[in-house]
Each structure stands twice: as C-alpha cells, then as structure tokens.
Amino acid sequence: QVQLQESGPGLVKPSGTLSLTCAVSGDSISSSNWWSWVRQPPGKALEWIGEIYHSGSTNYNPSLKSRVTISVDKSNNHFSLKLTSVTAADTAVYYCARTPQRASVHDYWGQGTLVTVSS
Amino acid sequence: DIVVTQSPDSLAVSLGERATINCKSSQSVFSSSHNKNNLAWYQQRPGQPPKLLIYWASTRESGVPDRFSGSGSGTDFTLTISSLQAEDVAVYYCQQYYSTPQYIFGQGTKLEIK
C-alpha cells in the first residue's frame, strides 16, 4: 500500500520560507510516477503547486513558479517543497500526492499538514 | 488558461436519491492522442485528503463503488451518484489534466443530505 506523509513546521513567519518534506512508502520515488504538491487554503479549493520526477525534472504552477522549488531525495525516498517570501495568503493545508504513469491524476495523497503564516 | 467551473456550488439530496454534479471547462479537454477526455473527479470528506473517484471522465478508480459514474465529453461533464449514501457527504472536485503540467481544479461542490 502506497503511503505518503508530510512533515515540517506548522508556523512560518511572513517573508520567510516554507519547507515541507513528503516521505513515500510502498513505492519507490524512482518509479515511473511523478510526485506532486497540492495546497488548500482553509475553506477553499485545491490548488496544484508543482511536481517532480525522479530524474529531477520539475513543473510548477505559473502563478507560484518564481517562489517554488521542489526537489527529490532518492536515497531517502522522499521529496520536498520550498516556498519563499510567504504571506498570509500562503496559509493552507499542504498535501503531497502521487501522479501515476497511467494518467495525470493524483491517486495517492498524504493526510496533509496545515501551515500557518503569521508573526 | 483553461478555467473549470462546477455547478451547483452546493446541493442537498435525500438518502437513496440521485445526485448530479456538473463540471464545465472553458476549452475542450479531449485528447486526440489518447482518444480520451482528460477530466477527473475527486471526493473530499471533512478533514480528509481528496480521494480519486473517476479519471478519463468515466473510468472508475479501483475500489470506488459503482454508484459513482462519470460522463461527458469535450467541455461538459457530469458526476452522478445513483443512490446517495450517508458516507457520500463530501465536497466533490473536478480536475482537468489536459493542459498538463498545469492541473486545474474546479471550485468544488458541497453535497449534503436533505
């Protein structure tokens, strides 16, 4: 059974950097899947942030591209998200998810972690 | 950019009755290379992550009850729950993946019991 688990600070100061890690179990991060980050502000809709392949290839949401970096750690089977210059608008539940080879959807999700941007 | 709009924003349906949620894309999401529509549906129960229900507009994900079905083509799509169960109370999202790597979700439809 594929499982994903997000971890990282739950509180980030404005103008700071949000850093999260997603640990993957039950699948190799070097498999033929992409690995994504999706966020959801409280009471609002889902927003795709970006994705990474084990080769290091990345794709980002154009609206966040200037502030986002996604990286992969194959030795530890996890991938990470960094979002710089955060504001209150970046307060959200952050999910990591798998995008399978069969279709560009998200078939396995982490439970999500709430990140609050506040001083 | 493709815009995805769901309707209604919320609906209330009696147990055992049919629930229908619509999703409209501003551009066709039909892929001639796959001969399929790049449209998915997710269910998000309160406090839970989204769960993939349907992809390619009508292909049910493994383990999803057959009361859930997807239909439509091009720009107009529908998620139907044939006989509403209590555990179906959730917010439902459609997602287009035609314009990958830009995945775009609809605004969500909240489904409640009448």
Coordinates of C-alpha atoms in Angstrom, one line a residue:
Chain A
Q1 CA 0.0 0.0 0.0
V2 CA 1.4 3.3 -1.1
Q3 CA 1.6 5.9 1.7
L4 CA 2.7 9.5 1.8
Q5 CA 3.4 11.6 4.9
E6 CA 4.1 15.3 5.0
S7 CA 6.3 16.8 7.7
G8 CA 7.6 20.3 8.5
P9 CA 6.9 23.4 10.6
G10 CA 3.3 24.3 11.2
L11 CA 4.1 28.0 11.6
V12 CA 6.2 30.2 9.3
K13 CA 6.8 34.0 9.7
P14 CA 5.8 36.4 6.9
S15 CA 8.5 36.8 4.3
G16 CA 10.1 33.6 5.5
T17 CA 10.5 30.2 3.7
L18 CA 8.0 27.3 4.0
S19 CA 9.8 24.0 3.9
L20 CA 8.0 20.6 3.8
T21 CA 9.0 17.0 3.1
C22 CA 7.0 14.1 1.9
A23 CA 8.1 10.6 2.9
V24 CA 7.0 7.9 0.5
S25 CA 6.5 4.3 1.4
G26 CA 5.1 1.4 -0.5
D27 CA 6.5 2.7 -3.8
S28 CA 9.9 3.8 -5.0
I29 CA 10.3 7.5 -5.7
S30 CA 12.4 6.3 -8.7
S31 CA 9.4 4.5 -10.2
S32 CA 7.6 5.8 -13.4
N33 CA 5.4 8.3 -11.4
W34 CA 5.5 12.0 -10.8
W35 CA 5.3 13.4 -7.3
S36 CA 3.2 16.5 -6.6
W37 CA 2.4 19.1 -4.1
V38 CA -1.2 20.5 -3.8
R39 CA -2.5 23.0 -1.3
Q40 CA -5.8 24.1 0.1
P41 CA -6.4 27.3 1.9
P42 CA -9.0 26.9 4.8
G43 CA -12.4 26.5 3.3
K44 CA -11.2 27.0 -0.2
A45 CA -10.5 24.8 -3.3
L46 CA -7.5 22.8 -4.2
E47 CA -4.5 24.4 -5.9
W48 CA -1.7 22.4 -7.7
I49 CA 1.7 23.7 -6.8
G50 CA 4.1 21.6 -8.8
E51 CA 5.6 18.2 -9.5
I52 CA 8.8 16.4 -9.8
Y53 CA 10.1 13.2 -11.5
H54 CA 12.9 11.1 -10.0
S55 CA 15.3 12.5 -12.7
G56 CA 14.9 15.9 -11.2
S57 CA 12.6 17.3 -13.9
T58 CA 10.0 19.7 -12.4
N59 CA 6.9 21.5 -13.5
Y60 CA 5.4 24.4 -11.5
N61 CA 2.2 26.3 -11.3
P62 CA 2.9 29.5 -13.2
S63 CA 1.3 31.6 -10.5
L64 CA 3.8 30.3 -7.9
K65 CA 6.8 29.4 -10.1
S66 CA 9.0 32.3 -9.0
R67 CA 8.8 31.2 -5.4
V68 CA 8.7 27.4 -5.5
T69 CA 11.4 24.8 -5.6
I70 CA 10.6 21.0 -5.5
S71 CA 13.5 18.6 -5.0
V72 CA 13.8 14.8 -4.7
D73 CA 16.0 12.7 -2.4
K74 CA 16.1 9.2 -3.9
S75 CA 18.3 7.8 -1.2
N76 CA 15.7 8.5 1.4
N77 CA 12.7 8.0 -0.8
H78 CA 11.2 11.5 -0.2
F79 CA 10.6 14.8 -2.0
S80 CA 10.5 18.3 -0.7
L81 CA 8.8 21.7 -1.2
K82 CA 10.3 25.1 -0.6
L83 CA 8.1 28.2 -0.9
T84 CA 9.8 31.5 -0.4
S85 CA 8.6 35.0 0.6
V86 CA 5.4 33.7 2.1
T87 CA 2.5 35.8 3.1
A88 CA -0.8 35.1 4.9
A89 CA -2.2 34.1 1.6
D90 CA 0.1 31.0 1.7
T91 CA -1.7 29.7 4.8
A92 CA -3.1 26.3 3.8
V93 CA -3.2 22.6 4.2
Y94 CA -0.3 21.3 2.1
Y95 CA -0.7 17.8 0.5
C96 CA 1.8 15.7 -1.3
A97 CA 0.4 13.2 -3.9
R98 CA 1.4 10.7 -6.5
T99 CA 0.7 11.2 -10.1
P100 CA 0.7 7.8 -11.8
Q101 CA 2.0 6.9 -15.2
R102 CA -1.5 5.8 -16.4
A103 CA -3.0 9.2 -16.2
S104 CA -2.0 12.7 -15.0
V105 CA -4.2 12.5 -11.9
H106 CA -3.4 12.1 -8.2
D107 CA -4.1 8.6 -6.9
Y108 CA -2.4 8.6 -3.5
W109 CA -2.4 11.5 -1.1
G110 CA -0.8 12.3 2.2
Q111 CA -3.0 13.3 5.1
G112 CA -1.9 16.9 4.7
T113 CA -0.3 19.4 7.0
L114 CA -1.5 22.8 8.0
V115 CA 1.0 25.6 7.6
T116 CA 0.1 29.0 9.0
V117 CA 1.9 32.1 8.0
S118 CA 1.9 34.5 10.9
S119 CA 4.2 36.6 13.0
Chain B
D1 CA -5.6 29.1 -19.3
I2 CA -8.4 26.6 -19.0
V3 CA -11.0 27.5 -16.4
V4 CA -13.0 24.8 -14.8
T5 CA -16.4 25.7 -13.3
Q6 CA -18.6 23.4 -11.3
S7 CA -22.4 23.6 -10.7
P8 CA -24.1 23.9 -8.3
D9 CA -21.8 25.1 -5.5
S10 CA -23.8 23.0 -3.1
L11 CA -26.8 20.6 -3.2
A12 CA -28.8 18.6 -0.8
V13 CA -30.2 15.2 -1.8
S14 CA -32.2 12.7 0.1
L15 CA -30.7 9.3 1.0
G16 CA -31.2 6.8 -1.8
E17 CA -31.8 9.5 -4.4
R18 CA -29.7 10.5 -7.3
A19 CA -27.1 13.3 -7.0
T20 CA -25.7 15.1 -10.1
I21 CA -22.8 17.4 -10.2
N22 CA -21.7 19.3 -13.3
C23 CA -18.3 20.5 -14.5
K24 CA -17.7 22.8 -17.4
S25 CA -14.3 23.5 -19.0
S26 CA -13.6 26.7 -20.9
Q27 CA -11.8 24.7 -23.5
S28 CA -12.2 21.1 -24.7
V29 CA -10.1 18.6 -22.7
F30 CA -10.4 15.9 -25.3
S31 CA -7.0 14.5 -26.2
S32 CA -6.8 13.1 -29.7
S33 CA -3.6 11.3 -28.8
H34 CA -5.3 9.3 -26.1
N35 CA -8.8 9.5 -27.7
K36 CA -10.0 10.3 -24.2
N37 CA -11.2 13.3 -22.1
N38 CA -8.6 14.5 -19.6
L39 CA -11.1 15.0 -16.7
A40 CA -11.1 13.6 -13.2
W41 CA -13.3 13.7 -10.2
Y42 CA -12.3 13.6 -6.5
Q43 CA -14.2 13.3 -3.3
Q44 CA -13.1 15.1 -0.1
R45 CA -14.7 14.1 3.1
P46 CA -14.4 16.6 6.0
G47 CA -10.9 16.6 7.5
Q48 CA -9.6 14.1 4.9
P49 CA -7.4 14.4 1.8
P50 CA -9.1 14.2 -1.6
K51 CA -9.8 10.7 -3.0
L52 CA -9.6 9.9 -6.7
L53 CA -13.0 8.6 -7.9
I54 CA -13.0 8.9 -11.7
Y55 CA -10.5 9.6 -14.4
W56 CA -10.6 9.8 -18.2
A57 CA -14.0 11.3 -17.5
S58 CA -15.7 7.9 -17.0
T59 CA -13.1 5.4 -15.7
R60 CA -13.8 4.4 -12.1
E61 CA -10.8 4.1 -9.9
S62 CA -10.2 0.7 -8.3
G63 CA -12.3 0.2 -5.2
V64 CA -14.8 3.0 -5.9
P65 CA -18.4 1.9 -5.6
D66 CA -20.3 1.5 -8.9
R67 CA -23.0 4.0 -7.7
F68 CA -20.4 6.6 -8.8
S69 CA -20.3 7.3 -12.5
G70 CA -18.8 9.9 -14.8
S71 CA -20.0 11.1 -18.2
G72 CA -19.5 13.8 -20.7
S73 CA -17.1 14.9 -23.4
G74 CA -15.3 17.9 -24.7
T75 CA -16.2 20.7 -22.3
D76 CA -19.2 19.4 -20.3
F77 CA -19.0 16.6 -17.7
T78 CA -21.2 15.1 -15.0
L79 CA -20.6 13.1 -11.9
T80 CA -23.6 11.0 -10.9
I81 CA -24.2 9.2 -7.6
S82 CA -27.0 6.9 -8.4
S83 CA -28.3 6.3 -4.9
L84 CA -26.9 8.6 -2.2
Q85 CA -25.5 7.0 0.9
A86 CA -24.6 8.8 4.2
E87 CA -20.9 8.3 3.6
D88 CA -21.1 10.3 0.3
V89 CA -21.4 13.6 2.2
A90 CA -18.4 15.4 1.0
V91 CA -17.0 18.1 -1.3
Y92 CA -16.5 17.0 -4.9
Y93 CA -13.9 18.4 -7.2
C94 CA -13.4 18.0 -10.9
Q95 CA -9.9 18.5 -12.3
Q96 CA -8.7 18.9 -15.9
Y97 CA -5.4 17.5 -16.8
Y98 CA -5.4 18.3 -20.5
S99 CA -3.2 21.3 -20.1
T100 CA -0.6 19.4 -18.1
P101 CA 1.6 20.2 -16.4
Q102 CA -0.9 22.8 -15.3
Y103 CA -3.5 20.8 -13.4
I104 CA -6.6 22.9 -12.7
F105 CA -9.3 22.0 -10.2
G106 CA -12.9 23.3 -10.1
Q107 CA -14.1 25.3 -7.1
G108 CA -15.8 22.3 -5.5
T109 CA -19.4 21.2 -4.9
K110 CA -20.6 20.5 -1.4
L111 CA -23.0 17.6 -1.2
E112 CA -25.3 17.2 1.9
I113 CA -28.2 15.0 3.0
K114 CA -31.6 16.6 2.7

